[in-house]
Amino acid sequence: MQNIFSINRTTYSLCELNNIIKSAIDYALPDTYWVIAEIADTKLNQKGHCYLELVEKEDSKTIAQVKANIWAYEYRKLSLKFQAVTNQSLKPGMKVLFLVAVTFHEVYGLSLNVKDIDPSYTMGEMALKKREVIERMTKEGLIDLNKSLSLPIVPQRIAVISSPTAAGYGDFFDHLDNNPYGYKFIHILFPALMQGAEAEQSIISALRKVRQKRDLFDVLVIIRGGGSVIDLNCFDSYTLASQVAKLPLPVITGIGHEKDDTIVDMTAHTKMKTPTAVAEFLISGVRSFEENVTEIEDRIVKYTERLIKDERYTLGILTQKLNFISIQLTASLNSTIDGIEKDLRGNIKQFMQKTAAGLDNFEKVIRLLDPANVLRRGYSITQHKGKILKDASHLRTGDIIETMLFKGMVKSSVIRKTKEAEEREQEQAVDLFSGIDGA
Amino acid sequence: MSKSKQLTYSQALTELEEIINEIESEEINVDVLAEKVKRATCLIKFCKARLRNTEEEVKKVLSAIEEIPEADHGGSK
């Protein structure tokens, strides 16, 4: 030991040496520097200081590593700024552009003190990564795969992947169950963590369960809402998005963010902004089906009413026609019958009058021709051998003839026959008599 | 979608559309019309009732879901 001191070399205490290093570093690196590094680890202590482990990798091999810190005051400001732009918090795996001062502490050693962060770099990095995933999904035909499924005409049986404690989930089923039309939805929750490091695996395992029971459902809804807008990057993962794409059920997302769509949103059949909007969408789907049905119902009712009205109108016209015709027919029959009756009456009267007049005449003639009356007027009837005598030539002198007078009979004998003129006169009288006899 | 013999919404809607087309083609007589209207009414009733009453369906889904122990029956709440 004495030998060492005897050489008379200069020695430093560790503190002295570290101070020298510190001044050397301060001297060599007096400014602040923009440095690109990947976060390997991050810790927040109770005082609010943030401690980071930064690395640079080449082919997943670490080729540089250094500690870094962001003091509490700075951290509050920077983390807000970073989240505002990227919707993410600083976390491992992220490439970040830091403005740092290189510091050396006697106890804690070399460390980068972060003064500022440029979030646009990370944005660019993320966008690049996202673009790569989109390109890959497009190339593999996955980005439009779920969209090629058609939505059910009535989305009534709904599988839901969400966190049971998420406000968005409560909003979702409140909205569904209290829809103004009284539709009943069946919604079954397949719970999953919707943020944090395990979200991706948790959602993928929920998707697997839904897939097993896909026949029971019309659609799958993935909702997340109500929480912070950060930590959406699991929805940009290729693994998760490709699982969503391959699900044989239409997927509707309501992940609850305003910024760029995540890849899961892009892959889903339908993307809605919020869980409530998803509920609205489903209700409107059912509503539009019912409106279809109601429209057909209205058309059937209208058409049937019209047809019945038409038929009734036709029937009315027919009834009217029938009434009219029957009235006409009755009237014409009546008038014909009236005519016949009138004619009949007239004819009967005439006939009776004619008959009466005829009878009167007859009576008169008969009275005139009554042989008694003829006899009364001085004519007489002569009989010979019981036969009425009309021709004197039938008589011979000495024949006995009987002459009937108005009063009494005379028996005489023929003395002589007179001239023919006298005979004819007698003949006429006898003819007249015999005519009456014949009538 | 539904594997059961029960009529699906799309079957009902297709049939309704057929009926309305037939009716509106005006080549239908009143007797057939009555028959068609009866069937349509039945289909419409079925659809509207099923939109608002899903008890049976819920039971079916729930019993099938029970095979997955982790699933939470959110819908039954």
Coordinates of C-alpha atoms in Angstrom, one line a residue:
Chain A
M1 CA 0.0 0.0 0.0
Q2 CA 2.8 2.4 0.8
N3 CA 4.2 1.7 -2.6
I4 CA 1.2 3.1 -4.2
F5 CA 1.4 6.4 -2.3
S6 CA 5.2 6.5 -2.8
I7 CA 4.8 6.7 -6.6
N8 CA 3.1 10.1 -5.9
R9 CA 0.5 9.7 -8.5
T10 CA -2.7 11.8 -8.4
T11 CA -5.8 10.1 -7.1
Y12 CA -9.4 11.2 -7.1
S13 CA -12.3 10.3 -5.0
L14 CA -15.2 8.8 -6.9
C15 CA -17.1 11.9 -6.3
E16 CA -14.3 14.0 -7.7
L17 CA -14.1 11.7 -10.8
N18 CA -17.8 11.8 -11.3
N19 CA -17.7 15.6 -11.1
I20 CA -15.0 15.6 -13.7
I21 CA -17.1 13.4 -16.0
K22 CA -20.0 15.6 -15.3
S23 CA -18.1 18.7 -16.3
A24 CA -16.7 17.0 -19.3
I25 CA -20.1 16.0 -20.5
D26 CA -21.5 19.5 -19.8
Y27 CA -18.6 20.9 -21.8
A28 CA -18.9 18.5 -24.7
L29 CA -22.7 18.5 -24.9
P30 CA -23.8 21.9 -23.7
D31 CA -27.0 22.1 -25.8
T32 CA -30.2 20.1 -26.1
Y33 CA -30.5 17.5 -28.9
W34 CA -33.4 16.0 -30.8
V35 CA -33.0 12.2 -30.5
I36 CA -35.2 9.4 -31.9
A37 CA -35.5 6.5 -29.6
E38 CA -37.8 3.6 -28.8
I39 CA -39.3 3.4 -25.4
A40 CA -38.3 0.1 -23.8
D41 CA -39.8 0.8 -20.4
T42 CA -41.6 3.6 -18.6
K43 CA -42.2 4.2 -14.9
L44 CA -44.0 6.9 -13.1
N45 CA -42.9 7.5 -9.5
Q46 CA -45.0 8.9 -6.6
K47 CA -43.7 12.4 -7.1
G48 CA -44.9 12.3 -10.7
H49 CA -41.5 12.0 -12.3
C50 CA -41.4 9.8 -15.3
Y51 CA -38.4 7.4 -15.8
L52 CA -37.8 5.8 -19.1
E53 CA -35.6 3.3 -20.6
L54 CA -34.7 4.2 -24.2
V55 CA -33.3 1.9 -26.8
E56 CA -32.4 1.7 -30.4
K57 CA -32.9 -1.6 -32.1
E58 CA -31.6 -3.1 -35.3
D59 CA -33.3 -6.3 -36.4
S60 CA -34.7 -6.6 -32.9
K61 CA -31.2 -6.5 -31.4
T62 CA -30.5 -3.6 -29.1
I63 CA -27.6 -1.5 -30.3
A64 CA -28.0 1.4 -27.9
Q65 CA -29.6 2.0 -24.6
V66 CA -29.8 4.8 -22.1
K67 CA -31.9 6.0 -19.2
A68 CA -34.1 9.1 -19.5
N69 CA -36.3 11.1 -17.2
I70 CA -39.1 13.6 -17.5
W71 CA -39.5 15.7 -14.3
A72 CA -43.0 15.8 -13.0
Y73 CA -43.7 19.4 -14.0
E74 CA -42.5 18.8 -17.5
Y75 CA -44.2 15.4 -17.7
R76 CA -47.6 16.7 -17.0
K77 CA -47.4 19.2 -19.8
L78 CA -45.7 16.9 -22.3
S79 CA -47.9 13.8 -21.7
L80 CA -51.0 16.0 -22.3
K81 CA -49.5 17.4 -25.5
F82 CA -48.5 14.0 -26.7
Q83 CA -51.9 12.4 -26.0
A84 CA -53.8 15.3 -27.6
V85 CA -52.0 14.7 -30.9
T86 CA -51.6 10.9 -30.9
N87 CA -54.5 9.8 -28.7
Q88 CA -52.0 7.6 -27.0
S89 CA -49.8 7.7 -23.9
L90 CA -46.1 7.1 -23.9
K91 CA -45.6 3.4 -23.7
P92 CA -43.1 0.7 -24.6
G93 CA -42.7 -0.1 -28.2
M94 CA -43.3 3.4 -29.3
K95 CA -40.8 5.4 -31.3
V96 CA -40.6 9.0 -30.1
L97 CA -38.6 12.1 -31.0
F98 CA -37.4 13.6 -27.7
L99 CA -35.6 16.9 -27.1
V100 CA -33.0 16.0 -24.5
A101 CA -30.2 17.4 -22.4
V102 CA -27.5 15.0 -21.6
T103 CA -26.9 15.0 -17.8
F104 CA -24.6 13.1 -15.5
H105 CA -25.4 12.7 -11.9
E106 CA -22.8 11.8 -9.4
V107 CA -25.0 9.0 -8.0
Y108 CA -27.4 8.1 -10.7
G109 CA -25.0 8.3 -13.7
L110 CA -25.8 9.2 -17.2
S111 CA -29.3 10.1 -18.1
L112 CA -31.2 12.0 -20.7
N113 CA -33.4 14.7 -19.4
V114 CA -36.4 15.2 -21.6
K115 CA -37.3 18.8 -22.3
D116 CA -39.8 18.3 -25.1
I117 CA -41.4 15.8 -27.3
D118 CA -42.4 16.1 -31.0
P119 CA -45.6 14.0 -31.2
S120 CA -45.8 14.4 -35.0
Y121 CA -42.9 12.1 -35.4
T122 CA -44.7 9.4 -33.4
M123 CA -47.8 10.2 -35.4
G124 CA -45.9 9.6 -38.6
E125 CA -44.5 6.4 -37.3
M126 CA -47.9 5.2 -36.2
A127 CA -49.4 6.2 -39.5
L128 CA -46.7 4.4 -41.3
K129 CA -47.3 1.3 -39.3
K130 CA -51.0 1.6 -39.8
R131 CA -50.6 2.1 -43.5
E132 CA -48.5 -1.0 -43.6
V133 CA -51.3 -3.0 -41.8
I134 CA -53.9 -1.6 -44.1
E135 CA -51.8 -2.5 -47.2
R136 CA -51.3 -6.0 -45.9
M137 CA -55.0 -6.4 -45.1
T138 CA -56.0 -5.1 -48.5
K139 CA -53.6 -7.4 -50.2
E140 CA -54.9 -10.4 -48.3
G141 CA -58.5 -9.4 -49.2
L142 CA -59.3 -8.9 -45.5
I143 CA -60.2 -5.2 -45.4
D144 CA -63.6 -5.7 -47.2
L145 CA -64.2 -9.3 -46.2
N146 CA -66.7 -8.5 -43.4
K147 CA -68.4 -5.8 -45.6
S148 CA -69.2 -8.5 -48.1
L149 CA -71.6 -10.1 -45.7
S150 CA -75.1 -8.7 -45.9
L151 CA -76.7 -7.2 -42.8
P152 CA -79.6 -9.3 -41.6
I153 CA -83.0 -7.8 -42.5
V154 CA -83.8 -7.8 -38.8
P155 CA -80.8 -7.4 -36.5
Q156 CA -82.4 -8.6 -33.4
R157 CA -79.9 -11.1 -31.9
I158 CA -76.8 -9.2 -31.0
A159 CA -73.5 -10.5 -29.7
V160 CA -71.6 -7.7 -27.8
I161 CA -67.9 -7.5 -27.1
S162 CA -67.3 -4.8 -24.5
S163 CA -66.2 -4.3 -21.0
P164 CA -69.1 -4.9 -18.6
T165 CA -68.1 -1.9 -16.6
A166 CA -67.9 0.4 -19.5
A167 CA -70.3 3.3 -19.5
G168 CA -70.7 2.8 -23.2
Y169 CA -72.0 -0.7 -22.7
G170 CA -74.7 0.6 -20.3
D171 CA -75.6 3.3 -22.7
F172 CA -75.9 0.7 -25.5
F173 CA -78.3 -1.7 -23.9
D174 CA -80.3 1.1 -22.2
H175 CA -80.8 2.6 -25.6
L176 CA -81.7 -0.7 -27.2
D177 CA -84.0 -1.9 -24.5
N178 CA -85.9 1.4 -24.2
N179 CA -86.4 1.9 -27.9
P180 CA -89.6 3.8 -28.6
Y181 CA -91.1 1.1 -30.8
G182 CA -91.1 -1.7 -28.2
Y183 CA -88.8 -4.0 -30.1
K184 CA -87.2 -6.7 -28.1
F185 CA -83.5 -7.3 -28.7
I186 CA -81.5 -10.2 -27.5
H187 CA -78.0 -9.0 -26.5
I188 CA -75.4 -11.2 -25.0
L189 CA -72.2 -9.7 -23.7
F190 CA -68.9 -11.4 -24.3
P191 CA -66.8 -9.5 -21.9
A192 CA -63.3 -8.3 -22.8
L193 CA -60.8 -5.7 -21.6
M194 CA -61.1 -2.8 -23.9
Q195 CA -58.0 -0.9 -23.1
G196 CA -54.5 -1.6 -21.8
A197 CA -51.9 -4.0 -22.7
E198 CA -54.1 -7.1 -22.5
A199 CA -57.0 -5.6 -24.5
E200 CA -55.9 -7.1 -27.8
Q201 CA -55.7 -10.7 -26.6
S202 CA -58.8 -10.3 -24.5
I203 CA -60.8 -9.1 -27.5
I204 CA -59.5 -11.9 -29.7
S205 CA -60.5 -14.5 -27.2
A206 CA -64.0 -13.0 -27.0
L207 CA -64.2 -13.0 -30.8
R208 CA -63.4 -16.7 -30.7
K209 CA -66.3 -17.4 -28.4
V210 CA -68.7 -15.4 -30.6
R211 CA -67.5 -17.4 -33.6
Q212 CA -68.4 -20.6 -31.9
K213 CA -71.9 -19.4 -31.4
R214 CA -72.4 -17.5 -34.6
D215 CA -75.6 -19.2 -35.5
L216 CA -77.3 -17.7 -32.5
F217 CA -76.6 -14.1 -33.6
D218 CA -77.4 -11.7 -36.4
V219 CA -74.6 -9.3 -35.8
L220 CA -71.6 -8.7 -33.5
V221 CA -71.1 -5.3 -31.9
I222 CA -67.8 -4.1 -30.6
I223 CA -68.2 -1.2 -28.3
R224 CA -65.9 0.7 -26.0
G225 CA -67.0 4.1 -25.2
G226 CA -67.2 6.4 -22.3
G227 CA -63.5 5.9 -21.4
S228 CA -60.6 8.0 -22.5
V229 CA -59.8 8.4 -26.1
I230 CA -56.3 7.1 -25.6
D231 CA -55.1 3.5 -26.0
L232 CA -56.9 2.8 -29.2
N233 CA -53.9 1.3 -30.8
C234 CA -54.9 -2.3 -30.2
F235 CA -57.7 -1.6 -32.7
D236 CA -55.0 -1.0 -35.2
S237 CA -53.4 -4.3 -34.8
Y238 CA -53.3 -6.7 -37.7
T239 CA -54.0 -9.7 -35.6
L240 CA -57.2 -8.3 -34.1
A241 CA -58.4 -6.6 -37.3
S242 CA -57.9 -9.8 -39.3
Q243 CA -60.0 -11.8 -36.8
V244 CA -62.7 -9.2 -37.1
A245 CA -62.5 -9.5 -40.9
K246 CA -62.9 -13.3 -40.9
L247 CA -65.8 -13.4 -38.5
P248 CA -68.8 -14.8 -40.4
L249 CA -71.1 -12.3 -38.8
P250 CA -71.4 -8.6 -39.8
V251 CA -69.5 -6.6 -37.2
I252 CA -70.6 -3.1 -36.1
T253 CA -68.2 -1.0 -34.2
G254 CA -68.8 1.8 -31.7
I255 CA -65.4 2.3 -30.4
G256 CA -66.1 5.8 -29.4
H257 CA -63.6 8.2 -30.9
E258 CA -63.7 11.2 -33.1
K259 CA -60.3 11.0 -34.9
D260 CA -59.2 8.7 -37.6
D261 CA -60.8 5.4 -37.9
T262 CA -59.0 2.5 -36.4
I263 CA -58.2 -0.5 -38.7
V264 CA -60.9 -2.5 -36.8
D265 CA -63.4 0.2 -37.8
M266 CA -62.2 0.1 -41.4
T267 CA -62.5 -3.7 -41.4
A268 CA -65.9 -3.8 -39.7
H269 CA -69.1 -4.1 -41.7
T270 CA -70.4 -0.8 -40.3
K271 CA -68.6 1.7 -38.3
M272 CA -70.5 4.0 -35.8
K273 CA -68.9 6.6 -33.6
T274 CA -70.5 5.7 -30.3
P275 CA -72.2 2.8 -28.7
T276 CA -75.5 4.8 -28.7
A277 CA -75.1 5.3 -32.4
V278 CA -74.7 1.5 -32.8
A279 CA -78.0 1.0 -30.8
E280 CA -79.7 3.6 -33.0
F281 CA -78.4 1.9 -36.1
L282 CA -79.8 -1.5 -35.0
I283 CA -83.1 0.0 -34.0
S284 CA -83.4 1.7 -37.3
G285 CA -82.7 -1.6 -39.0
V286 CA -85.6 -3.3 -37.3
R287 CA -87.7 -0.2 -37.8
S288 CA -87.1 -0.2 -41.6
F289 CA -88.1 -3.9 -41.7
E290 CA -91.3 -3.1 -39.9
E291 CA -92.0 -0.1 -42.1
N292 CA -91.6 -2.4 -45.1
V293 CA -94.2 -4.8 -43.6
T294 CA -96.5 -1.9 -42.7
E295 CA -96.2 -0.4 -46.2
I296 CA -97.3 -3.7 -47.7
E297 CA -100.1 -3.9 -45.1
D298 CA -101.3 -0.5 -46.1
R299 CA -101.1 -1.3 -49.8
I300 CA -103.1 -4.5 -49.2
V301 CA -105.7 -2.7 -47.1
K302 CA -106.0 0.1 -49.7
Y303 CA -106.2 -2.2 -52.6
T304 CA -108.8 -4.4 -50.9
E305 CA -110.9 -1.5 -49.8
R306 CA -110.8 -0.1 -53.4
L307 CA -111.7 -3.4 -54.8
I308 CA -114.6 -3.8 -52.4
K309 CA -115.7 -0.3 -53.1
D310 CA -115.6 -0.9 -56.8
E311 CA -117.5 -4.2 -56.5
R312 CA -120.0 -2.5 -54.3
Y313 CA -120.4 0.3 -56.8
T314 CA -120.9 -2.1 -59.6
L315 CA -123.4 -4.0 -57.5
G316 CA -125.2 -0.7 -56.7
I317 CA -125.4 0.1 -60.4
L318 CA -126.8 -3.3 -61.1
T319 CA -129.3 -3.1 -58.3
Q320 CA -130.4 0.3 -59.7
K321 CA -130.7 -1.0 -63.2
L322 CA -132.7 -4.0 -61.9
N323 CA -135.0 -1.7 -60.0
F324 CA -135.5 0.5 -62.9
I325 CA -136.1 -2.3 -65.3
S326 CA -138.6 -4.0 -63.0
I327 CA -140.4 -0.7 -62.4
Q328 CA -140.5 -0.1 -66.1
L329 CA -141.7 -3.6 -66.8
T330 CA -144.3 -3.5 -64.1
A331 CA -145.5 -0.1 -65.4
S332 CA -145.8 -1.3 -69.0
L333 CA -147.5 -4.5 -67.9
N334 CA -149.9 -2.5 -65.8
S335 CA -150.7 -0.2 -68.7
T336 CA -151.2 -3.2 -71.0
I337 CA -153.5 -4.9 -68.5
D338 CA -155.3 -1.6 -68.0
G339 CA -155.8 -1.3 -71.7
I340 CA -157.0 -4.8 -72.0
E341 CA -159.4 -4.3 -69.1
K342 CA -160.7 -1.1 -70.6
D343 CA -161.1 -2.7 -74.0
L344 CA -162.8 -5.6 -72.3
R345 CA -165.2 -3.4 -70.5
G346 CA -166.0 -1.4 -73.6
N347 CA -166.5 -4.5 -75.6
I348 CA -168.7 -6.2 -73.1
K349 CA -170.9 -3.1 -72.9
Q350 CA -171.1 -2.8 -76.7
F351 CA -171.8 -6.5 -77.0
M352 CA -174.5 -6.3 -74.4
Q353 CA -176.0 -3.3 -76.0
K354 CA -175.9 -4.9 -79.4
T355 CA -177.3 -8.1 -78.1
A356 CA -180.1 -6.2 -76.3
A357 CA -180.9 -4.3 -79.5
G358 CA -181.0 -7.6 -81.5
L359 CA -183.2 -9.2 -79.0
D360 CA -185.6 -6.2 -79.1
N361 CA -185.8 -6.5 -82.9
F362 CA -186.3 -10.2 -82.6
E363 CA -189.1 -9.7 -80.2
K364 CA -190.7 -7.2 -82.6
V365 CA -190.3 -9.5 -85.6
I366 CA -191.5 -12.4 -83.6
R367 CA -194.5 -10.4 -82.4
L368 CA -195.2 -9.3 -85.9
L369 CA -195.0 -12.8 -87.2
D370 CA -196.9 -14.5 -84.4
P371 CA -199.7 -16.4 -86.4
A372 CA -202.2 -15.2 -83.7
N373 CA -201.3 -11.6 -84.6
V374 CA -201.6 -12.4 -88.3
L375 CA -204.9 -13.9 -87.8
R376 CA -205.9 -10.9 -85.7
R377 CA -205.1 -8.7 -88.7
G378 CA -207.7 -10.7 -90.7
Y379 CA -205.5 -13.4 -92.3
S380 CA -206.7 -17.0 -92.1
I381 CA -205.1 -20.4 -92.4
T382 CA -206.7 -23.0 -94.6
Q383 CA -205.9 -26.7 -94.1
H384 CA -206.8 -29.7 -96.2
K385 CA -206.6 -33.1 -94.7
G386 CA -204.6 -31.7 -91.8
K387 CA -202.0 -30.0 -94.0
I388 CA -201.7 -26.2 -94.5
L389 CA -203.0 -25.4 -97.9
K390 CA -200.8 -23.1 -100.0
D391 CA -201.8 -24.0 -103.6
A392 CA -205.3 -24.1 -104.9
S393 CA -204.3 -26.6 -107.6
H394 CA -204.1 -29.3 -105.0
L395 CA -207.8 -28.9 -104.5
R396 CA -210.6 -30.3 -106.3
T397 CA -214.2 -29.2 -106.4
G398 CA -216.1 -30.7 -103.6
D399 CA -212.9 -31.1 -101.3
I400 CA -213.6 -30.2 -97.7
I401 CA -211.2 -27.5 -96.3
E402 CA -210.9 -26.1 -92.9
T403 CA -210.2 -22.4 -92.4
M404 CA -208.8 -21.1 -89.2
L405 CA -209.8 -17.5 -88.3
F406 CA -208.7 -15.2 -85.5
K407 CA -211.7 -16.5 -83.7
G408 CA -213.1 -19.9 -84.6
M409 CA -212.9 -22.4 -87.4
V410 CA -215.0 -22.8 -90.6
K411 CA -215.4 -26.0 -92.6
S412 CA -216.3 -25.4 -96.2
S413 CA -216.5 -27.3 -99.5
V414 CA -214.8 -26.1 -102.7
I415 CA -217.2 -24.9 -105.2
R416 CA -214.9 -23.5 -107.8
K417 CA -211.3 -22.4 -108.1
T418 CA -210.6 -18.7 -108.9
K419 CA -207.9 -16.9 -111.1
E420 CA -204.2 -17.5 -110.6
A421 CA -203.6 -14.0 -109.2
E422 CA -205.8 -14.7 -106.3
E423 CA -203.9 -18.0 -105.7
R424 CA -200.6 -16.2 -105.7
E425 CA -201.8 -13.7 -103.0
Q426 CA -202.8 -16.6 -100.9
E427 CA -199.6 -18.4 -101.6
Q428 CA -197.5 -15.4 -100.3
A429 CA -199.4 -15.2 -97.1
V430 CA -198.9 -18.9 -96.6
D431 CA -195.1 -18.5 -97.3
L432 CA -194.9 -15.8 -94.8
F433 CA -196.4 -18.1 -92.3
S434 CA -194.2 -21.0 -93.1
G435 CA -191.1 -18.8 -92.9
I436 CA -191.9 -18.0 -89.4
D437 CA -192.5 -21.6 -88.7
G438 CA -189.1 -22.4 -90.0
A439 CA -187.2 -19.8 -87.9
Chain B
M1 CA -80.4 -17.7 -40.1
S2 CA -82.8 -19.6 -38.0
K3 CA -82.4 -23.4 -38.4
S4 CA -85.8 -24.2 -37.0
K5 CA -88.9 -24.8 -39.0
Q6 CA -90.1 -21.4 -37.8
L7 CA -90.6 -18.8 -40.5
T8 CA -87.8 -16.3 -40.8
Y9 CA -88.2 -12.6 -41.3
S10 CA -86.9 -12.8 -44.8
Q11 CA -89.2 -15.6 -45.8
A12 CA -92.1 -13.7 -44.4
L13 CA -91.1 -10.5 -46.2
T14 CA -90.5 -12.4 -49.5
E15 CA -93.9 -14.0 -49.3
L16 CA -95.6 -10.6 -48.4
E17 CA -93.9 -9.0 -51.4
E18 CA -95.2 -11.8 -53.7
I19 CA -98.7 -11.4 -52.3
I20 CA -98.8 -7.6 -52.8
N21 CA -97.4 -8.0 -56.3
E22 CA -100.0 -10.5 -57.2
I23 CA -102.8 -8.4 -55.6
E24 CA -101.7 -5.3 -57.4
S25 CA -101.4 -7.0 -60.7
E26 CA -105.2 -6.9 -60.6
E27 CA -105.4 -10.3 -62.1
I28 CA -106.9 -11.7 -58.9
N29 CA -110.5 -12.4 -58.3
V30 CA -112.3 -11.6 -55.1
D31 CA -112.3 -15.1 -53.8
V32 CA -108.6 -15.6 -54.2
L33 CA -108.0 -12.1 -52.9
A34 CA -109.7 -13.0 -49.6
E35 CA -107.4 -16.0 -49.3
K36 CA -104.3 -13.9 -50.0
V37 CA -105.3 -11.1 -47.6
K38 CA -105.8 -13.7 -44.9
R39 CA -102.4 -15.1 -45.4
A40 CA -100.8 -11.6 -45.6
T41 CA -102.5 -10.6 -42.4
C42 CA -101.1 -13.7 -40.7
L43 CA -97.6 -13.0 -41.9
I44 CA -97.8 -9.4 -40.8
K45 CA -99.0 -10.4 -37.4
F46 CA -96.2 -12.9 -37.1
C47 CA -93.5 -10.3 -38.0
K48 CA -94.9 -7.6 -35.7
A49 CA -95.3 -10.0 -32.8
R50 CA -91.9 -11.4 -33.2
L51 CA -90.2 -8.0 -33.2
R52 CA -91.7 -7.4 -29.8
N53 CA -91.7 -10.8 -28.2
T54 CA -88.6 -12.8 -28.2
E55 CA -88.9 -14.8 -25.0
E56 CA -88.5 -18.1 -26.7
E57 CA -85.6 -16.9 -28.7
V58 CA -83.9 -15.5 -25.6
K59 CA -84.3 -18.9 -23.9
K60 CA -82.8 -20.7 -26.8
V61 CA -79.8 -18.3 -27.0
L62 CA -79.2 -18.3 -23.3
S63 CA -79.2 -22.1 -23.0
A64 CA -76.8 -22.3 -25.9
I65 CA -74.6 -19.6 -24.4
E66 CA -74.4 -21.4 -21.1
E67 CA -72.0 -23.8 -22.7
I68 CA -69.5 -20.9 -22.6
P69 CA -68.8 -20.4 -18.9
E70 CA -67.2 -17.0 -19.2
A71 CA -70.0 -15.3 -21.2
D72 CA -72.1 -12.9 -19.2
H73 CA -75.8 -12.7 -19.9
G74 CA -76.0 -9.1 -20.4
G75 CA -79.2 -9.3 -22.3
S76 CA -81.1 -10.8 -19.5
K77 CA -80.6 -7.8 -17.3

